[in-house]
Each structure stands twice: as C-alpha cells, then as structure tokens.
Amino acid sequence: MYNRVIEYIKELYGNPDFVGLHEPRFVGNEKKYLNECVDSTFVSSVGKFVDRFEQMVEEYTGCAKAVACVNGTNALHLALVLSDVKAGDEVITQPLTFIATANAISYCGAEPVFLDVDRDTLGLSPKALKEFLSTKTEKKEGHVYNKISGRKIKAVVPMHTFGHAVRMDELKAICDEYGLALIEDAAESLGSFYKGQHTGTIGEIGVLSFNGNKTITTGGGGMLLFRDIETGLHAKHLTTQAKVPHRWEFVHDEIGYNYRMPNLNAALGCAQMENLPMFLEKKKDLAEKYSYFFGAAGIQFLQQPEHSDSNYWLNAVILGNAEERDKFLTQTNNNGVMTRPIWRLMNRLPMFSHCQTDNLENAIWLEERVVNIPSSVRL
C-alpha cells in the first residue's frame, strides 16, 4: 500500500527523484525587490521594505499593528515580555508543539505547564484548560496561582498546529474569566481563519513565522500581531534596542532587544505576500487531492477542524499506531519522499521533563500516529 502512496506523491510533483517536505517558491518579484534593497544600501534594520511588509500583513490579517522580527521565536519571547511574564511565573501551553513555544517561555525564566490537546485541532484543549484552572489553581489578590507549585500563572499560549485553528473563542472566554493573557502561536497559520477572523488576531498578541519552510518565507523572520496600536508601537520600540529616535544621539529608555527584521528579509517577504493568495489556493487544491486519495486508500487524512479555514501548511495523515507510523516513515524516506513524525512531546525532552502536565491522553495518541507528508506549493 505504501508503494502506491510514494508513486502518487511523486506523480503530483512531476516524478522527481526526491520530494521535499515543504520547499519555498520564488515566482514573483523576489529578485527585483532584493536588487532594489541592495542598490539602496539599506540592507539592515532600516528601509522601506520593512515598513511595507508590516503594512501588507496588517492589511491581510486585519490586525491593528504588525511588527516584524528576526524570527518567530524572538517574536514569541517579546510577546511574553509584553504580557509581563517574569522569572518564576508559569505559562500554560501544549506539549504537542515545536520547541520554540516552550523555549520562549524559558527565556523569560518562567516554567511551562503542558495541558492536553484536542484530536481534531491538535491544539490546546479548552476543556483541559478549564479543568486545570478550576481544580489546580486558586485566585489570590487578583492573580491566579498554581496550588501545587505555588507559582503565579500569567499567560496561556495555544499553537495553531500545521495551520489548523484551535477553539479560540472558548480559550479566550476562559482566559478572560481568569485574567490570563492569551498569546497565539500562529507561527504556522498565516492564511488561516477561525470563524472568519485571522489566526493571531483573536488573543492579545499573535506571532507569525516566515522560516524557509513556511507558507511564505523571508529566509528567517517573524511577526508580532497586535489588536492594540499602542502596544504594537511599544513592541516596535523594544525590537530596536529601545532607542529614542534622534538624528545622531544614542539614548535608550528601557531594556530593548536586537529583534528587528533586516530590510533584505522584508524585501523577500513583500514579494512573497504578493503571491500568498495563489499559494493558499494551490495548497488547498493539494489538500483536496490528498483527502480523496488517502480516503480511498483507507488512511485517515487530517482535515481542517470545524470553524477553521485552514491554510494546510503541512498536510498530515493519522496512522493506526506507532508501528504503522514507523513503517510509513521508513518506506517513504527510503524511496525519495520526505515525511516526518509530529514533534516529540515537550515533556519528554530532558529540559522540560520536570514540568507539570495533565494526563495528555490525546497528545500521546497523536504523537504515536501523526506523520507529515510533502506539502510544497505545486506550480
């Protein structure tokens, strides 16, 4: 059966010897804008393309303010800093995520708490969050404290896995009830919408990634999305070392970060944004083809969950068990089709093995079964 899967995927991509998991596509003004950037000599953190890229993302997502960063991980870190997450605090997130989510929490000196996901979204479960907060926490002096660790809980960070939106309205209602900041790790979900609203614009702050394997890329890069313009302007100030604007003096008024996206990367991003609608259309067409093929083959293909208009960044199949998963991975990768398992659960990694969790029933089930398959835009 897996031989037919390999043949089909290679046919979709024109029968190459090797099919990558997610390759970038440069079919527009990328070279033109890069040349303009080089000719201008403004190749670092100052230049017209940075501002233009931010404006394009604002217009597309509907956020009030977008702030470009060097990568998605430091965008996550800054989102936590802006949410007043400090050393000794706790942040609730999911164990089924890319490690940047947990690492950014650690950069603040805070501890992650890993709660279960839903099987259909692969993202943080509102039911698990509500159960944890109602049974394992208490409110004191206007703050939420973990009754087991004694630490203050400051924020909740769900992740829109593979571009499939989590149940944001339910999570937001719970966070509002408990006074917790809601930060969306939307690194994988540019072009995804939940109930008509772009992911990353529902919580207080959202974070995008433009790594080389994302739907659009700036080589490396990230973006902060804000519902509040003033907070966005403060974030932009912090990304440039908190330098007070002046023609020649170097005065800094708070602890800042060297997180500003270079103009070169933004030039690439502007060209990529121009083709985003086409990329998304072709990715959805690929997902439809996969859905039909795997359905006929008796293999479960991961569909977008209810209320999610997903970008299908990385397509995935759900196999019967860990043994089937490993056979699928071995046979495809041995025959020129790149596939990969979903991430190792964060609490299984040595640096996070001490962190508090719930039973993680769904996360464990998914870890044993989910495999990503080639998802590059077909041209």
Coordinates of N, CA and C in Angstrom, one line a residue, residues 26 55 96 101 143 149 164 176 220 232 235 254 263 274 312 316 356 373-374:
F26 N 9.8 30.8 -5.3 CA 10.1 32.2 -5.6 C 9.7 32.4 -7.1
Q55 N 2.9 46.6 6.7 CA 1.6 47.1 6.3 C 0.8 46.0 5.5
L96 N 2.3 19.3 22.5 CA 2.4 18.9 21.1 C 2.6 20.2 20.3
T101 N 7.9 27.3 21.2 CA 6.9 27.7 22.1 C 7.4 27.6 23.5
H143 N -4.6 37.6 41.3 CA -3.8 36.7 40.5 C -4.2 35.3 40.6
S149 N 2.5 24.1 42.7 CA 3.8 24.7 42.7 C 3.9 26.0 43.5
H164 N -4.0 24.6 11.4 CA -5.4 24.3 11.8 C -5.7 25.1 13.1
D176 N -10.2 35.2 29.8 CA -10.9 36.4 30.3 C -11.4 36.2 31.7
G220 N 14.5 33.9 7.1 CA 14.2 33.7 8.5 C 13.3 34.9 8.9
G232 N 1.6 47.7 20.1 CA 2.4 47.5 18.9 C 3.5 48.4 18.7
A235 N 6.1 47.6 21.2 CA 6.9 46.4 20.7 C 7.9 46.8 19.7
E254 N 14.7 52.0 28.0 CA 14.4 50.8 28.7 C 15.2 49.6 28.1
N263 N 16.0 44.7 6.4 CA 15.3 45.1 5.1 C 15.4 44.1 4.0
E274 N 2.7 39.1 -2.1 CA 2.0 39.3 -3.3 C 1.4 38.0 -3.9
Y312 N -3.6 24.7 5.5 CA -3.0 23.4 5.2 C -1.5 23.6 4.9
A316 N -1.0 16.2 6.8 CA -0.7 15.1 7.7 C -1.7 13.9 7.5
Q356 N 5.0 20.4 34.9 CA 3.7 19.8 35.3 C 2.9 19.6 34.0
I373 N 3.3 14.9 5.4 CA 3.7 14.4 4.1 C 4.0 15.7 3.2
P374 N 4.6 15.5 2.1 CA 5.0 16.7 1.3 C 3.9 17.7 1.0

